[in-house]
Amino acid sequence: MSRSMTFARRYQQHLFAVLLSLSLLTGCGPATVVVEGRFPPPLIEPLPLKLGVWYGPDFAQHEFFDESTTRGQSSWVVKTGQAQILMWNSLLAGVFDEVVHLKSAPVPGQSIPGVDGILVPHVSQLQYTIPKHTQVKVYEIWMLYRFELLTPDAQPVAEWDMSSYGKTPTAFLQSDQEAVNLAAVMALRDAGANFATTFTRIAPIQAWLQAQNVPAPGSSP
Amino acid sequence: MKYSLLTTLTLTTACLLSGCVTSTVDEMIYNEPVEGIGESSVVILGRRHSSNYETEPDFVLCVGEHITSYDNSITVIGELEFINALYPWFEPRTAPLHPEGLEQLVLQEPVARKIADLKLEYIIWLDGSTERSGGSGSMACSLGGCFGFGTWAHDANYEATIWDFSDRAAVGHISTSASGQSYMPAVIVPIPIIAPVQGTACDGVGDQLLEFLSSEY
């Protein structure tokens, strides 16, 4: 009886120590946001082109880590990779007649048969602000993309930068994580809107479209 | 005398229980439909262009529900449903700021088809927000309960702009402002007495829009 009670007490002590350590460890960890959202297909006349797309590991597993500089603030990890893939798959499938997802990175000189061009997106920068940083009651995410458009044998056609922005006011949501997620979803939607409405207006792209016998559409109101 | 005392007492009690709100509504309508909007539909959208505030989605929803609750023959398309169906043309970056922008928008064939499918006749833009302003009082809580008194104010300012989709023109402006004081006395248990400022602004805009859209009001 007394042995079993001692065992139970020891078990409780161990359990308490483990739980305390876990809570301390998780309490010190960074605030993590895995961006989740739903992205509608674009309502746009698709370009009569078959596009190859390569999402590099830097893009497909994109995450942003911001280490806190003061004791009062927590570090942040914002993982956008999964949501980037969802959004760009949905968008590109609407902007182009057909999209082919490449299984490996395009290599110069090695032609990908059947595609008119290859698009390689990158996230160059991601910045965020939360009300604790700025004293403004808005959460913001700003992203800078870099796109490469290549020929089927991976020769460069165009390279350009594109920014996107999303925000959500403090009043809408309960936690920092929820608000950063919504701001990121807004930034992704904005990236899609920016791409869909400006792609055909980029000078080297216009020349490439002419070479593909695609008439320049009036894509923006 | 007895009646007026009773009225004053009732109003004071009602005011104390729900917080007091004062509101004003101004409207300027140019081209009201004579027999309501009939089979057509209307969408109510929040403006999201400002850098420091956004029109709250629940306010947009509230105005839509106010209209349909009084006249269920009016089809109000949900905000998210509409902006998803017309993505990317009504995002903050791309949404038209003036009714003339609709002309360019319908040059896009898929957009024109979708709008025809939706039987869209009016787009109503809501712009504004409800802000908390000021606050005073103090409250101390312990195991024995809370003691103290707190008070704060809310100000709501919204403007509704009605665009006629067929004429590509603005046909009305409605503006409303409401302000109210909320209280929280605490004797052991805090009792929040919240002024329904946003709800009052919603009713104000909703009533005016109902007059515009409905043949029955």
CSV table of N, CA, C and O in Angstrom, one decimal, chain B residues 68-119:
chain,number,residue,atom,x,y,z
B,68,THR,N,-32.8,42.7,-45.8
B,68,THR,CA,-33.6,41.5,-46.1
B,68,THR,C,-34.6,41.1,-45.0
B,68,THR,O,-35.6,40.4,-45.3
B,69,SER,N,-34.3,41.5,-43.8
B,69,SER,CA,-35.2,41.1,-42.7
B,69,SER,C,-36.5,41.9,-42.8
B,69,SER,O,-37.6,41.5,-42.4
B,70,TYR,N,-36.5,43.1,-43.4
B,70,TYR,CA,-37.7,43.9,-43.6
B,70,TYR,C,-38.4,43.7,-45.0
B,70,TYR,O,-39.6,43.9,-45.1
B,71,ASP,N,-37.6,43.3,-46.0
B,71,ASP,CA,-38.2,43.0,-47.3
B,71,ASP,C,-37.4,41.8,-47.9
B,71,ASP,O,-36.3,42.0,-48.5
B,72,ASN,N,-37.9,40.6,-47.7
B,72,ASN,CA,-37.2,39.4,-48.1
B,72,ASN,C,-37.3,39.2,-49.6
B,72,ASN,O,-36.7,38.2,-50.1
B,73,SER,N,-37.9,40.1,-50.4
B,73,SER,CA,-38.0,40.0,-51.8
B,73,SER,C,-36.7,40.5,-52.4
B,73,SER,O,-36.4,40.3,-53.6
B,74,ILE,N,-35.9,41.3,-51.6
B,74,ILE,CA,-34.7,41.9,-52.1
B,74,ILE,C,-33.6,40.9,-52.0
B,74,ILE,O,-33.3,40.3,-50.9
B,75,THR,N,-32.8,40.7,-53.1
B,75,THR,CA,-31.7,39.7,-53.1
B,75,THR,C,-30.4,40.5,-52.8
B,75,THR,O,-30.0,41.4,-53.6
B,76,VAL,N,-29.9,40.3,-51.6
B,76,VAL,CA,-28.6,40.9,-51.3
B,76,VAL,C,-27.5,39.9,-51.4
B,76,VAL,O,-27.5,38.9,-50.6
B,77,ILE,N,-26.6,40.1,-52.3
B,77,ILE,CA,-25.5,39.1,-52.5
B,77,ILE,C,-24.4,39.3,-51.3
B,77,ILE,O,-24.1,40.4,-51.0
B,78,GLY,N,-24.0,38.2,-50.7
B,78,GLY,CA,-23.0,38.3,-49.7
B,78,GLY,C,-21.7,38.9,-50.2
B,78,GLY,O,-21.3,38.6,-51.3
B,79,GLU,N,-21.1,39.7,-49.3
B,79,GLU,CA,-19.8,40.4,-49.7
B,79,GLU,C,-18.7,39.4,-50.1
B,79,GLU,O,-18.2,39.6,-51.2
B,80,LEU,N,-18.4,38.4,-49.3
B,80,LEU,CA,-17.3,37.5,-49.6
B,80,LEU,C,-17.6,36.7,-50.8
B,80,LEU,O,-16.8,36.5,-51.7
B,81,GLU,N,-18.9,36.3,-50.9
B,81,GLU,CA,-19.4,35.5,-52.1
B,81,GLU,C,-19.1,36.3,-53.4
B,81,GLU,O,-18.6,35.8,-54.4
B,82,PHE,N,-19.4,37.6,-53.3
B,82,PHE,CA,-19.3,38.5,-54.5
B,82,PHE,C,-17.8,38.7,-54.9
B,82,PHE,O,-17.4,38.5,-56.0
B,83,ILE,N,-17.0,39.0,-53.8
B,83,ILE,CA,-15.6,39.4,-54.2
B,83,ILE,C,-14.8,38.1,-54.6
B,83,ILE,O,-13.9,38.2,-55.4
B,84,ASN,N,-15.3,36.9,-54.1
B,84,ASN,CA,-14.6,35.7,-54.5
B,84,ASN,C,-15.1,35.3,-56.0
B,84,ASN,O,-14.3,34.9,-56.8
B,85,ALA,N,-16.4,35.6,-56.2
B,85,ALA,CA,-16.9,35.2,-57.6
B,85,ALA,C,-16.3,36.1,-58.6
B,85,ALA,O,-16.1,35.7,-59.8
B,86,LEU,N,-15.9,37.4,-58.2
B,86,LEU,CA,-15.3,38.3,-59.2
B,86,LEU,C,-13.9,38.5,-59.0
B,86,LEU,O,-13.3,39.6,-59.4
B,87,TYR,N,-13.2,37.6,-58.3
B,87,TYR,CA,-11.8,37.8,-58.0
B,87,TYR,C,-11.0,37.8,-59.4
B,87,TYR,O,-11.3,37.0,-60.2
B,88,PRO,N,-10.1,38.7,-59.6
B,88,PRO,CA,-9.5,39.7,-58.7
B,88,PRO,C,-9.9,41.1,-58.9
B,88,PRO,O,-9.2,42.0,-58.6
B,89,TRP,N,-11.2,41.3,-59.3
B,89,TRP,CA,-11.6,42.7,-59.7
B,89,TRP,C,-12.1,43.5,-58.6
B,89,TRP,O,-12.4,44.7,-58.8
B,90,PHE,N,-12.4,43.0,-57.4
B,90,PHE,CA,-12.9,43.8,-56.3
B,90,PHE,C,-12.0,43.7,-55.1
B,90,PHE,O,-12.5,43.8,-54.0
B,91,GLU,N,-10.7,43.4,-55.3
B,91,GLU,CA,-9.7,43.4,-54.2
B,91,GLU,C,-9.4,44.9,-53.9
B,91,GLU,O,-9.6,45.8,-54.8
B,92,PRO,N,-8.8,45.2,-52.7
B,92,PRO,CA,-8.5,46.6,-52.4
B,92,PRO,C,-7.7,47.3,-53.6
B,92,PRO,O,-7.8,48.4,-53.9
B,93,ARG,N,-6.7,46.5,-54.2
B,93,ARG,CA,-5.9,47.1,-55.2
B,93,ARG,C,-6.7,47.4,-56.5
B,93,ARG,O,-6.3,48.3,-57.3
B,94,THR,N,-7.7,46.5,-56.8
B,94,THR,CA,-8.3,46.6,-58.2
B,94,THR,C,-9.7,47.1,-58.2
B,94,THR,O,-10.2,47.5,-59.2
B,95,ALA,N,-10.4,47.2,-57.0
B,95,ALA,CA,-11.8,47.6,-57.0
B,95,ALA,C,-12.0,49.0,-57.6
B,95,ALA,O,-11.2,49.9,-57.2
B,96,PRO,N,-13.0,49.3,-58.4
B,96,PRO,CA,-13.1,50.6,-59.0
B,96,PRO,C,-13.5,51.6,-57.9
B,96,PRO,O,-14.3,51.3,-57.0
B,97,LEU,N,-12.9,52.8,-58.0
B,97,LEU,CA,-13.1,53.9,-57.0
B,97,LEU,C,-14.2,54.8,-57.5
B,97,LEU,O,-14.8,55.5,-56.7
B,98,HIS,N,-14.5,54.8,-58.8
B,98,HIS,CA,-15.6,55.6,-59.3
B,98,HIS,C,-16.5,54.8,-60.2
B,98,HIS,O,-16.0,53.8,-60.8
B,99,PRO,N,-17.7,55.2,-60.4
B,99,PRO,CA,-18.7,54.3,-61.2
B,99,PRO,C,-18.2,54.2,-62.6
B,99,PRO,O,-18.5,53.2,-63.3
B,100,GLU,N,-17.4,55.2,-63.1
B,100,GLU,CA,-17.0,55.1,-64.5
B,100,GLU,C,-16.1,53.9,-64.7
B,100,GLU,O,-16.0,53.3,-65.8
B,101,GLY,N,-15.4,53.4,-63.6
B,101,GLY,CA,-14.5,52.2,-63.7
B,101,GLY,C,-15.3,51.0,-64.0
B,101,GLY,O,-14.7,50.0,-64.5
B,102,LEU,N,-16.6,51.0,-63.8
B,102,LEU,CA,-17.4,49.8,-64.1
B,102,LEU,C,-17.4,49.5,-65.6
B,102,LEU,O,-17.5,48.4,-66.1
B,103,GLU,N,-17.4,50.6,-66.4
B,103,GLU,CA,-17.4,50.5,-67.8
B,103,GLU,C,-16.2,49.7,-68.3
B,103,GLU,O,-16.4,48.8,-69.2
B,104,GLN,N,-15.0,50.0,-67.8
B,104,GLN,CA,-13.8,49.3,-68.1
B,104,GLN,C,-13.9,47.8,-67.7
B,104,GLN,O,-13.5,46.9,-68.4
B,105,LEU,N,-14.5,47.6,-66.5
B,105,LEU,CA,-14.6,46.3,-65.9
B,105,LEU,C,-15.5,45.3,-66.8
B,105,LEU,O,-15.1,44.2,-67.0
B,106,VAL,N,-16.6,45.8,-67.3
B,106,VAL,CA,-17.4,44.9,-68.1
B,106,VAL,C,-16.9,44.7,-69.5
B,106,VAL,O,-17.5,43.9,-70.2
B,107,LEU,N,-15.8,45.4,-69.9
B,107,LEU,CA,-15.2,45.0,-71.1
B,107,LEU,C,-14.5,43.6,-71.0
B,107,LEU,O,-14.3,43.0,-72.1
B,108,GLN,N,-14.3,43.2,-69.8
B,108,GLN,CA,-13.8,41.8,-69.6
B,108,GLN,C,-15.0,40.9,-69.7
B,108,GLN,O,-15.9,41.0,-68.9
B,109,GLU,N,-15.0,40.1,-70.8
B,109,GLU,CA,-16.2,39.2,-71.1
B,109,GLU,C,-16.6,38.3,-69.9
B,109,GLU,O,-17.8,38.3,-69.6
B,110,PRO,N,-15.7,37.6,-69.2
B,110,PRO,CA,-16.1,36.8,-68.1
B,110,PRO,C,-16.8,37.6,-67.0
B,110,PRO,O,-17.7,37.1,-66.3
B,111,VAL,N,-16.3,38.8,-66.8
B,111,VAL,CA,-16.9,39.7,-65.7
B,111,VAL,C,-18.3,40.1,-66.1
B,111,VAL,O,-19.2,40.0,-65.3
B,112,ALA,N,-18.5,40.5,-67.4
B,112,ALA,CA,-19.8,40.9,-67.8
B,112,ALA,C,-20.8,39.7,-67.7
B,112,ALA,O,-21.9,39.9,-67.3
B,113,ARG,N,-20.3,38.5,-68.1
B,113,ARG,CA,-21.2,37.3,-68.0
B,113,ARG,C,-21.6,37.1,-66.5
B,113,ARG,O,-22.8,36.8,-66.2
B,114,LYS,N,-20.6,37.1,-65.6
B,114,LYS,CA,-20.9,36.8,-64.2
B,114,LYS,C,-21.9,37.9,-63.6
B,114,LYS,O,-22.8,37.5,-62.9
B,115,ILE,N,-21.7,39.1,-64.0
B,115,ILE,CA,-22.6,40.2,-63.4
B,115,ILE,C,-24.0,40.0,-64.0
B,115,ILE,O,-25.0,40.2,-63.3
B,116,ALA,N,-24.1,39.6,-65.3
B,116,ALA,CA,-25.4,39.3,-65.8
B,116,ALA,C,-26.0,38.1,-65.1
B,116,ALA,O,-27.3,38.1,-64.8
B,117,ASP,N,-25.2,37.1,-64.8
B,117,ASP,CA,-25.8,35.9,-64.1
B,117,ASP,C,-26.3,36.3,-62.7
B,117,ASP,O,-27.3,35.8,-62.3
B,118,LEU,N,-25.6,37.2,-62.1
B,118,LEU,CA,-26.0,37.6,-60.7
B,118,LEU,C,-27.2,38.6,-60.8
B,118,LEU,O,-27.7,39.0,-59.7
B,119,LYS,N,-27.6,39.1,-61.9
B,119,LYS,CA,-28.6,40.1,-62.1
B,119,LYS,C,-28.3,41.3,-61.2
B,119,LYS,O,-29.2,41.9,-60.6
